[in-house]
Coordinates of C-alpha atoms in Angstrom, one line a residue:
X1 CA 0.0 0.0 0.0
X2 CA 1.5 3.4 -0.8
X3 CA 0.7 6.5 1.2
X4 CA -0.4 10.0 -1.0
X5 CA -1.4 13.4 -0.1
X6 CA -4.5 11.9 -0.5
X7 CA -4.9 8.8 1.4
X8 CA -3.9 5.4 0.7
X9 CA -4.0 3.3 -2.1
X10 CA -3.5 -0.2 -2.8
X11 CA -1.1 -1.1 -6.3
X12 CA -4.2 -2.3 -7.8
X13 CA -6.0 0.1 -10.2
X14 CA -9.1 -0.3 -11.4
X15 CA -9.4 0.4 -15.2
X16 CA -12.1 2.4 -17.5
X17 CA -14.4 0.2 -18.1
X18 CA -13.5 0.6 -22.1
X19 CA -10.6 -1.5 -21.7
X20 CA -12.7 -3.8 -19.6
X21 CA -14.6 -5.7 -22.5
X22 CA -15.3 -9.3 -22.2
X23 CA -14.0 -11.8 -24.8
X24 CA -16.3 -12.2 -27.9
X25 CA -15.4 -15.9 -28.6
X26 CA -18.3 -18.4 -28.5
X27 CA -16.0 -21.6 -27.9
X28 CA -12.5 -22.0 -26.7
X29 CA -10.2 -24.9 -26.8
X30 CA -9.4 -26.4 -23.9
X31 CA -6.9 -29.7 -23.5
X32 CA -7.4 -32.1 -20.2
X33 CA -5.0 -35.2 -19.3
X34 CA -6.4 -38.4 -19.0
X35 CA -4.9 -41.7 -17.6
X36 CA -5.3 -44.8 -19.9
X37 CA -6.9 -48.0 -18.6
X38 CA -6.6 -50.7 -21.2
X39 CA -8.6 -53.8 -20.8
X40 CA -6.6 -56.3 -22.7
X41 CA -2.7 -56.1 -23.0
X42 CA -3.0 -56.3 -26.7
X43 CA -4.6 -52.7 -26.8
X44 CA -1.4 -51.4 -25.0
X45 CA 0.5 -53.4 -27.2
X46 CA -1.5 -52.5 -30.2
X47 CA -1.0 -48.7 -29.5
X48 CA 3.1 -49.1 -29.0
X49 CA 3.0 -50.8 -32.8
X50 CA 1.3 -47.5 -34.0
X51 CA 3.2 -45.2 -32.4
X52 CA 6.8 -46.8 -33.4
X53 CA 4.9 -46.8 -37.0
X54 CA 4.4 -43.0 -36.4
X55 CA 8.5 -42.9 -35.7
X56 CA 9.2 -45.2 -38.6
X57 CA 6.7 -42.7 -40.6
X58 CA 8.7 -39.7 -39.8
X59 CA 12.0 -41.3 -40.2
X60 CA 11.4 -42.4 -43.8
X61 CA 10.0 -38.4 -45.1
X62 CA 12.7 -37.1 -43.0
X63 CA 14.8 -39.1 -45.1
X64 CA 13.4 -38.4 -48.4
X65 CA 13.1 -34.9 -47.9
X66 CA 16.6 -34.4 -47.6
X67 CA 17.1 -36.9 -50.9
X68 CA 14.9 -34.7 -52.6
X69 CA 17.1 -31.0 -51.3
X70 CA 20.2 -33.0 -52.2
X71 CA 18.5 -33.7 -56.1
X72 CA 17.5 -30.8 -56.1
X73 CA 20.3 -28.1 -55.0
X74 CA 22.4 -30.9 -57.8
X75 CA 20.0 -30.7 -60.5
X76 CA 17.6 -27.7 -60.3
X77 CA 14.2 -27.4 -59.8
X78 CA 12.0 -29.7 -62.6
X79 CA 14.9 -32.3 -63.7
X80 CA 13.1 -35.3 -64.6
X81 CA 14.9 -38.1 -62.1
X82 CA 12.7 -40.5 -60.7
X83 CA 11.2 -41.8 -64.1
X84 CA 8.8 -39.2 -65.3
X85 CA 8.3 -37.5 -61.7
X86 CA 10.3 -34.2 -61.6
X87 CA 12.6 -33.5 -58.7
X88 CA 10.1 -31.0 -55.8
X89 CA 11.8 -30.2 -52.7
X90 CA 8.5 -29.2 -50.9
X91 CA 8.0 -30.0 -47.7
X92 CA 4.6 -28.9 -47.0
X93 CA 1.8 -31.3 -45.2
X94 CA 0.3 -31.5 -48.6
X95 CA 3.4 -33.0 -50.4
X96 CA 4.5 -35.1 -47.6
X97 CA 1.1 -36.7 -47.1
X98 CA 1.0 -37.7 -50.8
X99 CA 4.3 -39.3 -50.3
X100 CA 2.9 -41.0 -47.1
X101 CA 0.1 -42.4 -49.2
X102 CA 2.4 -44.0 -51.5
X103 CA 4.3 -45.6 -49.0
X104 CA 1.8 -47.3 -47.4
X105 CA -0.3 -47.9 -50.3
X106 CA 2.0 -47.5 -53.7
X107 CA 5.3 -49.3 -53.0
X108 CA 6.1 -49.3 -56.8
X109 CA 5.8 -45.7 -57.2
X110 CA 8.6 -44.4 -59.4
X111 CA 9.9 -42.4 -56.5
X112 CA 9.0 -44.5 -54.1
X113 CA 11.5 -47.0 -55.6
X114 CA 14.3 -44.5 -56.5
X115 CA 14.0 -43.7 -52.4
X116 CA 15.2 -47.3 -51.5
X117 CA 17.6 -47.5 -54.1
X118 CA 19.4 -44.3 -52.7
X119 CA 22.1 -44.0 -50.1
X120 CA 19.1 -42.4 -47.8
X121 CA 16.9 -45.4 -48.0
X122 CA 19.7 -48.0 -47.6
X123 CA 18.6 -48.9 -44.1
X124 CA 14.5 -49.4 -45.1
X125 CA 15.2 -51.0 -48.3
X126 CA 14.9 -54.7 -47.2
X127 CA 12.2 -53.6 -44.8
X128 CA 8.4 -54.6 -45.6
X129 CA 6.3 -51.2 -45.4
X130 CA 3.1 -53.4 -46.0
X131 CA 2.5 -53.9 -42.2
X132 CA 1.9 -50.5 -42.5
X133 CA -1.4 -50.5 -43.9
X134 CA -2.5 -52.4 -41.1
X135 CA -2.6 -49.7 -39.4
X136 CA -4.7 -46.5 -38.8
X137 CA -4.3 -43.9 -41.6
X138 CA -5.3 -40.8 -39.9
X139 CA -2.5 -41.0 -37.0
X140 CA 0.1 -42.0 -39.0
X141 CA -0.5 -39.3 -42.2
X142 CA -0.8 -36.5 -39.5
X143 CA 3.4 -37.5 -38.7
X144 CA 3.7 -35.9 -42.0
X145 CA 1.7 -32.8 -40.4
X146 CA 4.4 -32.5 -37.5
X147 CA 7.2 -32.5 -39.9
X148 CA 6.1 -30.1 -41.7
X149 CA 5.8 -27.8 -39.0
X150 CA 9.1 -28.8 -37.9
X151 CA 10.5 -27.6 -41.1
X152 CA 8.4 -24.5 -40.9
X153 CA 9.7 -23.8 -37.1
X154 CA 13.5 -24.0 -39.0
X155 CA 13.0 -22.0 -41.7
X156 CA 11.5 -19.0 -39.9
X157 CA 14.2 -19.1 -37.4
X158 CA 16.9 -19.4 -40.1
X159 CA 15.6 -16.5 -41.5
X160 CA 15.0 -14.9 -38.0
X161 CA 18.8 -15.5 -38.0
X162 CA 20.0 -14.5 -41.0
X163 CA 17.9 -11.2 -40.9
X164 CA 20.3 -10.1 -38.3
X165 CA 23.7 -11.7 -39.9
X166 CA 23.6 -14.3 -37.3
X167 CA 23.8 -18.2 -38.1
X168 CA 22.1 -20.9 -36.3
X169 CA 24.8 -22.7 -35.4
X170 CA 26.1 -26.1 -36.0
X171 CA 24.9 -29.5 -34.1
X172 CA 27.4 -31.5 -32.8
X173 CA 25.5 -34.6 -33.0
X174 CA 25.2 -34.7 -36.7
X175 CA 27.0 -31.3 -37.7
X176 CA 23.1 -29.9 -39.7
X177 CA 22.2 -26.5 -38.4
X178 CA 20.9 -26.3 -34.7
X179 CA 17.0 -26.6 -35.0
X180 CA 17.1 -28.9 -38.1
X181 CA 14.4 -32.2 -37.7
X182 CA 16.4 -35.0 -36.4
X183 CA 15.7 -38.4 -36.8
X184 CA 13.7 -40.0 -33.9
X185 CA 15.1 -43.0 -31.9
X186 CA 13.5 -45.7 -30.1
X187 CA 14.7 -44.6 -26.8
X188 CA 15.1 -40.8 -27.5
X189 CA 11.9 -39.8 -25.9
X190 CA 8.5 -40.7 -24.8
X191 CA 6.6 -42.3 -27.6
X192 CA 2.8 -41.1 -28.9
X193 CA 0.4 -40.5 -31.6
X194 CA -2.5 -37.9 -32.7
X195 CA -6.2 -38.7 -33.8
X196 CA -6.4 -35.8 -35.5
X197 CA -10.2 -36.0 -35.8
X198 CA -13.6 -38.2 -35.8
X199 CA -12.8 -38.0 -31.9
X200 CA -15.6 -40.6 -30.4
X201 CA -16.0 -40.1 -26.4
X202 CA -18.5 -41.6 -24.7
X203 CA -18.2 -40.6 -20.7
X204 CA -15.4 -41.6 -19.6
X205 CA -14.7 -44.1 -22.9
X206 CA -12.6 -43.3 -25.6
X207 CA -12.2 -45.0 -28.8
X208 CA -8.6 -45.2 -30.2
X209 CA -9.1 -46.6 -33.8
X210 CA -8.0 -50.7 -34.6
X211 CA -7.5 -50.8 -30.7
X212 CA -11.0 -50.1 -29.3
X213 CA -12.7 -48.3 -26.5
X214 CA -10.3 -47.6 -23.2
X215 CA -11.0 -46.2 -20.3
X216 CA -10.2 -43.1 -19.1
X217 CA -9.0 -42.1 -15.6
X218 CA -9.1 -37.9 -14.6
X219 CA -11.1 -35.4 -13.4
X220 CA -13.5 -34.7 -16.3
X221 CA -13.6 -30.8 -15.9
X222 CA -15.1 -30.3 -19.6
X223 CA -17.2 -34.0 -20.0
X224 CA -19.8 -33.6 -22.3
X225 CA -17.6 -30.9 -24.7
X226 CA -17.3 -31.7 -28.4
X227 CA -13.6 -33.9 -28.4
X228 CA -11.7 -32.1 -31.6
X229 CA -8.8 -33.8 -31.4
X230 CA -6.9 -36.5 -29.0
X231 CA -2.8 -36.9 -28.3
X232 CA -2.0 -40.2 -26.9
X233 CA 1.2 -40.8 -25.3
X234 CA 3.2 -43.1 -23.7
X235 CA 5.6 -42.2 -20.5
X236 CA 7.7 -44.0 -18.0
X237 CA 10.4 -46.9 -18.5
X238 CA 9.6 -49.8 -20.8
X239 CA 8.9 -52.0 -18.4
X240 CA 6.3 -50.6 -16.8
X241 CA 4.8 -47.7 -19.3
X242 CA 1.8 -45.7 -18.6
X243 CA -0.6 -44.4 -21.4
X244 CA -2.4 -40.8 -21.3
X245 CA -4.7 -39.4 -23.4
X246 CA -4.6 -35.6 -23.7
X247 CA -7.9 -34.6 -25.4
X248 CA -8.7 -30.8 -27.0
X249 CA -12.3 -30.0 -26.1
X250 CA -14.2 -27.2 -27.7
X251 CA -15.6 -25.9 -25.0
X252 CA -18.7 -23.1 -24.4
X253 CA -17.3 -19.9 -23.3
X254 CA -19.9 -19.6 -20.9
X255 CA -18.5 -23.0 -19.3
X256 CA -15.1 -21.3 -18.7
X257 CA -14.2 -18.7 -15.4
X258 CA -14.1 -15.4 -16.9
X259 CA -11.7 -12.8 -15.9
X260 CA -12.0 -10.3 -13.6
X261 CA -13.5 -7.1 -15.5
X262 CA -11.6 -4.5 -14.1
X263 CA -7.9 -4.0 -12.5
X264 CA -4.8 -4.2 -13.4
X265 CA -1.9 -5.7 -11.8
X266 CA 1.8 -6.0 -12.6
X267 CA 3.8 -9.0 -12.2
X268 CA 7.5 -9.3 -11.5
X269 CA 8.8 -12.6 -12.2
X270 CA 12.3 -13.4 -10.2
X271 CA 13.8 -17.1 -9.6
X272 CA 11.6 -19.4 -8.2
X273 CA 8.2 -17.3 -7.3
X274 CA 6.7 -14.6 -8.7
X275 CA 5.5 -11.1 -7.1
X276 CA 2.5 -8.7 -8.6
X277 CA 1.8 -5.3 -7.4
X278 CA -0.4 -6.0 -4.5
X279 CA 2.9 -7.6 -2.5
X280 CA 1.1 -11.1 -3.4
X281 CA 4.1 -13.8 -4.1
X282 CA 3.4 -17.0 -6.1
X283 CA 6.1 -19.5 -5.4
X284 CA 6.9 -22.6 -6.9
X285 CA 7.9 -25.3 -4.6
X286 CA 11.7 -26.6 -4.3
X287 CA 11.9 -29.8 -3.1
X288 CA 15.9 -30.6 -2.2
X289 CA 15.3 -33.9 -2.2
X290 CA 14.1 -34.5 -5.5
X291 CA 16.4 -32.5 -7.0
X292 CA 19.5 -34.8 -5.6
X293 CA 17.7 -37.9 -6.8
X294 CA 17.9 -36.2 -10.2
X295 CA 21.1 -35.5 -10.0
X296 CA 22.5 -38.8 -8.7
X297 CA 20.2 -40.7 -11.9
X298 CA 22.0 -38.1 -14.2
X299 CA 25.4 -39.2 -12.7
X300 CA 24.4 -42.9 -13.4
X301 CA 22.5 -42.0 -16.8
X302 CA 26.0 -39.9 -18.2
X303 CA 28.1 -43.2 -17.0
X304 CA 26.3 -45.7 -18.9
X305 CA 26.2 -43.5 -22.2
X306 CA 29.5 -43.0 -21.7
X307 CA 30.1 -46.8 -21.5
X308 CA 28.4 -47.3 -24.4
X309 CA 29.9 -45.1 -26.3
X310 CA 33.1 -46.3 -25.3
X311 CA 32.1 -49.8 -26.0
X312 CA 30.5 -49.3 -29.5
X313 CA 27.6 -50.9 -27.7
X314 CA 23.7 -50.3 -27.3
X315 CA 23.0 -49.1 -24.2
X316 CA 22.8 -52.1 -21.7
X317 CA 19.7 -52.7 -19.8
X318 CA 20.4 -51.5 -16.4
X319 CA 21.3 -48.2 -18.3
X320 CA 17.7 -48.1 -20.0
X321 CA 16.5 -48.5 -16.7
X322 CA 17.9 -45.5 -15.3
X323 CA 17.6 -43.3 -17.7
X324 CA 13.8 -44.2 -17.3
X325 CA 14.0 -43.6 -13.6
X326 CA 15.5 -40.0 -14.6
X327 CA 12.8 -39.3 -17.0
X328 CA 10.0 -40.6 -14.2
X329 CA 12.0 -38.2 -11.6
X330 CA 11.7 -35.5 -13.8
X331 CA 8.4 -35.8 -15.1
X332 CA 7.3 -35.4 -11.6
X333 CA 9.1 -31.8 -10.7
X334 CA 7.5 -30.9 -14.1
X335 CA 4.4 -31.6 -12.9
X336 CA 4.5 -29.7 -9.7
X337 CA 6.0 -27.0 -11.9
X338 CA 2.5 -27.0 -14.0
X339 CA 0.8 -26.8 -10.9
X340 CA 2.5 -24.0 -9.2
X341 CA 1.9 -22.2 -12.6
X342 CA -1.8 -22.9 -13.0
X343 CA -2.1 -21.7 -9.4
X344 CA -0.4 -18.3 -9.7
X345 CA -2.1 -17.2 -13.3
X346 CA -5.3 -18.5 -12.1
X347 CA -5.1 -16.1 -9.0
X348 CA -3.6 -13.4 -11.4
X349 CA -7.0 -13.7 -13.8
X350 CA -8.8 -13.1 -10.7
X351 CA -7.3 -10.6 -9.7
X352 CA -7.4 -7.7 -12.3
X353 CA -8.8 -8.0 -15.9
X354 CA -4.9 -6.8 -17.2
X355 CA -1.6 -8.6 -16.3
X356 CA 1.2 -6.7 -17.1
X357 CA 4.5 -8.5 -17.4
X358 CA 7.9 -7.8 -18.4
X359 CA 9.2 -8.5 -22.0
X360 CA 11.8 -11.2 -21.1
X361 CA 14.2 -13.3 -23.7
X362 CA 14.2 -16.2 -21.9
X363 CA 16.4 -17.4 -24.4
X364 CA 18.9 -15.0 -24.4
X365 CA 19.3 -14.7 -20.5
X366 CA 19.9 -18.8 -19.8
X367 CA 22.0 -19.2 -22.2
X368 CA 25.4 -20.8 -21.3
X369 CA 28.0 -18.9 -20.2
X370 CA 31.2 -21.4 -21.1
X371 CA 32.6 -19.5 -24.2
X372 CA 35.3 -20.8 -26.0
X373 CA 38.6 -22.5 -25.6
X374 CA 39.9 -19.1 -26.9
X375 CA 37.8 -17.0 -25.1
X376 CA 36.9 -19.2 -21.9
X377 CA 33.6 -17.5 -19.9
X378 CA 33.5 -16.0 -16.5
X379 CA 31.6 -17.6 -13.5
X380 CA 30.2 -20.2 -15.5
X381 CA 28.7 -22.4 -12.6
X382 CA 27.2 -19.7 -11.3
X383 CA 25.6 -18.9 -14.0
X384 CA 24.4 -22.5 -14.4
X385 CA 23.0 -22.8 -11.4
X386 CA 21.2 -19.0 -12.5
X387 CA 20.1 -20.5 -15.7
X388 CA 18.5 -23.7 -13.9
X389 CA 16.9 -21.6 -11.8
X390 CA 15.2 -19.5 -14.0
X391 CA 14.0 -22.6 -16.5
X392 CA 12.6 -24.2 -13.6
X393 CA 10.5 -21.7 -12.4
X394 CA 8.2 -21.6 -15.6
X395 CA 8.3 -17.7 -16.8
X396 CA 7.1 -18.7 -20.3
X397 CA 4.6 -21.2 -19.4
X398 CA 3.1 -18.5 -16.7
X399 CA 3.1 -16.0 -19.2
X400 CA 1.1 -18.9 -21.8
X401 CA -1.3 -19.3 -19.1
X402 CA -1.8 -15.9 -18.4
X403 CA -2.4 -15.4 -22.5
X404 CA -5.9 -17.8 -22.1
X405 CA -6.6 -16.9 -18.7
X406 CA -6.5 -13.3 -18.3
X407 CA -8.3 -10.8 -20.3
X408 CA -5.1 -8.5 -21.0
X409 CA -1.8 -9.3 -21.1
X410 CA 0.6 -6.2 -21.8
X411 CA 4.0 -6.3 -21.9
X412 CA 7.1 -3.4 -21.1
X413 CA 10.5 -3.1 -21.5
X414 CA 12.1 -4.7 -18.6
X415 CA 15.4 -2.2 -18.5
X416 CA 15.6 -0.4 -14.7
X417 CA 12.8 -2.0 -13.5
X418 CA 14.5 -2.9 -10.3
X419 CA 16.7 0.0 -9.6
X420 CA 13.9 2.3 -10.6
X421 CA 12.1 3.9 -7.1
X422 CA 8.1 3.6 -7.9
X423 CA 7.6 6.8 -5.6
X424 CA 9.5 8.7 -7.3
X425 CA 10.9 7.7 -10.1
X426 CA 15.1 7.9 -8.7
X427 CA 16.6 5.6 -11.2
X428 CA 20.0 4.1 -9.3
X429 CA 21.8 0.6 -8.7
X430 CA 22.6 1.8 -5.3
X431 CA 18.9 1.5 -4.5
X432 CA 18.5 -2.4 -4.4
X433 CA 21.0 -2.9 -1.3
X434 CA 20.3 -6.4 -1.4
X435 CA 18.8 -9.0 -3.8
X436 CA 15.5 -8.8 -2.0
X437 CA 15.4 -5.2 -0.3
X438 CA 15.1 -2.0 -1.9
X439 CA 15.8 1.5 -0.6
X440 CA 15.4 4.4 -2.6
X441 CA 18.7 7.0 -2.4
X442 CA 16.8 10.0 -2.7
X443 CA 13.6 9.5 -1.2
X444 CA 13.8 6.8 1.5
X445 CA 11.2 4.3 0.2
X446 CA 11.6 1.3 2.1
X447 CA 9.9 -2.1 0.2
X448 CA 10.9 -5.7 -1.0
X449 CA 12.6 -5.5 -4.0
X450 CA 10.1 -7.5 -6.2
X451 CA 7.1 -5.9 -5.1
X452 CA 9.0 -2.3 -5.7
X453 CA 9.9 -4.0 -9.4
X454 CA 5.8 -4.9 -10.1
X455 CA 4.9 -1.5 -9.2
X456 CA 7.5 -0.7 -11.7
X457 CA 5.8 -2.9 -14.5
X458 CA 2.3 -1.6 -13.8
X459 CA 3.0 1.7 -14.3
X460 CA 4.6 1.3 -17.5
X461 CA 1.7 -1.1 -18.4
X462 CA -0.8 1.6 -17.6
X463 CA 1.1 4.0 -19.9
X464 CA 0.4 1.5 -22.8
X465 CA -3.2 1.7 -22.5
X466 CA -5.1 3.5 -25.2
X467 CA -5.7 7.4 -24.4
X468 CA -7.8 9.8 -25.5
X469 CA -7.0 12.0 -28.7
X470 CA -5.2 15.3 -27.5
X471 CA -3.6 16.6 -25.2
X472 CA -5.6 19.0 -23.3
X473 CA -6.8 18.9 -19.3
X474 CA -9.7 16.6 -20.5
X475 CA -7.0 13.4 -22.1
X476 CA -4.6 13.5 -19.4
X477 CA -7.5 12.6 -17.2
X478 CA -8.9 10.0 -18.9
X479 CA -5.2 8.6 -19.9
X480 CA -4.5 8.6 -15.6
X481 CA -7.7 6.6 -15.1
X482 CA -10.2 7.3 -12.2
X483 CA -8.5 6.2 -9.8
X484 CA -5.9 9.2 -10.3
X485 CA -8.3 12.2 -11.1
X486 CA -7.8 13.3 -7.5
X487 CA -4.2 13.8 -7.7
X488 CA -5.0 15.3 -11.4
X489 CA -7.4 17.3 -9.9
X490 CA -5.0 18.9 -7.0
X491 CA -3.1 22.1 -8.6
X492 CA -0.2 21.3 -5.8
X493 CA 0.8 17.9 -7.7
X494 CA 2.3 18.0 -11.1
X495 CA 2.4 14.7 -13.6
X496 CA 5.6 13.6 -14.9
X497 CA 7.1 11.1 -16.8
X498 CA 11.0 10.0 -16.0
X499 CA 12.5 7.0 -17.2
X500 CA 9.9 6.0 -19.5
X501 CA 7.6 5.9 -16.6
X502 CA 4.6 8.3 -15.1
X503 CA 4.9 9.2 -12.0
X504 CA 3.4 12.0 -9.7
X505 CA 5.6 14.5 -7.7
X506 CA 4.1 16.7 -4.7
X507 CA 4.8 20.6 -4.2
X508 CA 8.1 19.3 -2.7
X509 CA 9.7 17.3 -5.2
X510 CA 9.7 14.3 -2.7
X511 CA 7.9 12.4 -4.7
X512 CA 4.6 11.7 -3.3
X513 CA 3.7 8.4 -5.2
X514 CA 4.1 6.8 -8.8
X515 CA 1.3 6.3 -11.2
X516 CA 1.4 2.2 -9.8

């Protein structure tokens, strides 16, 4: 609470009810979790054999797809090489799920056989693709779908890249540039498949096609929704793997919590909690415990590739196992992760209609701090540990939640935010004396750090917001807001803006309060 001239006021404002409008959309997509309940071992076996076909799927376009960029960077575009077919490097979901449909349907196809007989197809070419059509089309054509927006993902940040004469870098597993598809291994990562659509639900019941109805296990928050689409996946060791479903409902925006209608509230997001403008902190839980188990199974998990490697070997069993152990491990501190962040940006939505956050490259702020062997980097394990820290609080997924959740979401440049008073308005590194305590230099404000850095953030959120046309008496009171036409109003107290950020000064220049 800050203390004006004019009484007190909490760091939540309350918004013209103009920027208060609720959301127009008639149905929303909403995803829930389900556990899988098989009642015969075959369905669970049946559902592994489609989603290794889904691998296998990806695997073989990946394949052909960089055939056809090799043909085609060799040749030019519209060489007649595979019989009468013309070389295409396309790799749009249309292309790629022609090429799908011949290989599960059209194993003579002129480039179908030109694909086995070239150094990319080597490995499939005394494989029998005819099982294939065993199989459910829709899940395994929709691969083609994912790959396609792989390559999409990699083009845009190639160009991303070279738009500011960067490069993307080279991988080191395979030397292709950093963001390329990679092939997909039995044991790289948690295996699944999509039914893109003709979803059939009935109650807790799901039918996966060729494998039958299942039951599902969860809390059934949108049952009775239209189900659009359904991602089945499997997690946890081989042994002893466990099947969700995660299904998309279309769901009735009346059905859904709306947002508060007015407020705003600014949010300052800090290693491992949260704090908004009202002093409210959201933190996410640290358990010390689970964090050495993961540790000591990464030890283990490093050792055994290591040994394999060494070795020339497939990774042994008991090395499976633990890196199954590590997954199950951390699948669980994700989840608690989720959690935490459902929590806060549910509270957040309830609290004021606008959530204004800072406009943080995550990306560029956890990235590793080792350098070169030329040009070695400075207090790299601290700045591990920083960079841990910050990916497992969650900013981005908050901030994703927030995007659904909330009915605004404005960000502001994040520069000074900290070492900026928000009474008023002395910008200095002296005034954060400590990571979590701030003292202004000039004016004495005494608060916590974080909650001092929110106050920040809504102020400069609020100046976002649209104004009125002019400049006159009447639009700098309806750009302050309601809430502020008493200090407006008061001839004594004079509106200005330092830093990038309003704030409002008394007679004495000690800086009465901040626009917060």
């Amino acid at each position: 609470m800050l203390t004006t001239p004019h009484g007190s006021l909490t760091g939540r404002l309350k918004m013209p009810t103009r920027t208060a409008a609720p959301k127009s959309k008639t149905t929303e997509v909403r995803s829930e979790r389900y556990r899988i309940r098989f009642d015969r071992r075959a369905q669970a076996a049946l559902c592994a054999q489609i989603a290794g076909a889904c691998r296998l799927v990806w695997n073989l376009l990946l394949a052909d797809c960089e055939r056809r960029y090799r043909l085609h960077k060799e040749y030019g575009k519209g060489t007649a090489i595979e019989g009468a077919v013309p070389v295409d490097k396309s790799v749009s979901f249309f292309t790629l799920g022609k090429r799908f449909t011949d290989l599960r349907s059209r194993p003579d196809a002129a480039w179908v056989r030109a694909f086995l007989g070239s150094p990319w197809g080597r490995r499939y070419r005394a494989m029998d693709l005819s099982w294939l059509g065993d199989l459910p089309y829709a899940p395994l054509r929709y691969t083609a779908k994912y790959l396609a927006d792989a390559y999409t993902r990699f083009f845009e940040a190639w160009a991303a890249a070279k738009s500011q004469g960067q490069s993307l870098g080279v991988r080191k597993s395979d030397g292709k540039p950093k963001g390329f598809p990679k092939y997909k291994a039995k044991f790289d990562r948690d295996d699944g498949f999509t039914i893109p659509d003709g979803v059939r639900m009935d109650g807790d019941r799901l039918h996966i096609p060729k494998v039958g109805w299942v039951r599902l296990e969860g809390s059934g928050l949108y049952r009775g929704c239209k189900a659009k689409q359904v991602r089945i996946r499997k997690e946890g060791t081989e042994d002893h793997p466990k099947w969700y479903a995660y299904v998309f409902h279309e769901v009735p925006a009346d059905r859904l919590k709306p947002p508060a209608w007015t407020g705003a509230v600014g949010v300052d997001r800090n290693v491992g909690q949260a704090t908004d403008s009202e002093g409210e902190v959201y933190e996410v839980p640290d358990d010390p415990q689970l964090d050495a188990n993961i540790k000591r199974k990464q030890r283990g998990a490093a050792k055994a590739r290591a040994r394999s490697k060494a070795n020339g070997q497939p990774m042994s069993n008991r090395g499976r196992r633990i890196c199954g152990q590590l997954k199950k491990l951390q699948r669980r501190k994700k989840r608690r992760r989720e959690n935490a962040n459902h929590q806060a940006s549910r509270k957040l939505a309830d609290t004021a209609h606008t959530v204004v956050l800072e406009d943080l490259n995550t990306k560029a702020m956890t990235k590793s701090a080792k350098g070169t062997v030329e040009e070695p980097g400075k207090n790299v394990k601290p700045k591990a540990g920083l960079n841990r820290g910050i990916l497992n609080t969650g900013w981005g997924q908050l901030e994703r939640n927030l995007d659904y959740k909330a009915g605004q979401v404005l960000k502001v440049p994040p520069a000074y935010t900290s070492q900026t008073c928000a009474v008023c308005g002395h910008v200095s590194k002296g005034n954060r004396r400590t990571q979590a305590t701030f003292k202004c230099e000039a004016c004495g404000y005494k608060a916590n750090a974080d909650h001092n850095a929110a106050l920040n953030i809504l102020a400069r959120g609020l100046a976002l917001l649209p104004k009125a046309r002019g400049n006159g008496a009447s639009a700098r009171r309806e750009a302050l807001g309601p809430c502020l036409l008493p200090l407006a109003m008061d001839k004594s107290t004079s509106v200005t803006r330092e830093q990038g950020m309003p704030t409002a000064q008394g007679p004495q220049g000690s800086g009465a309060w901040s626009s917060m």
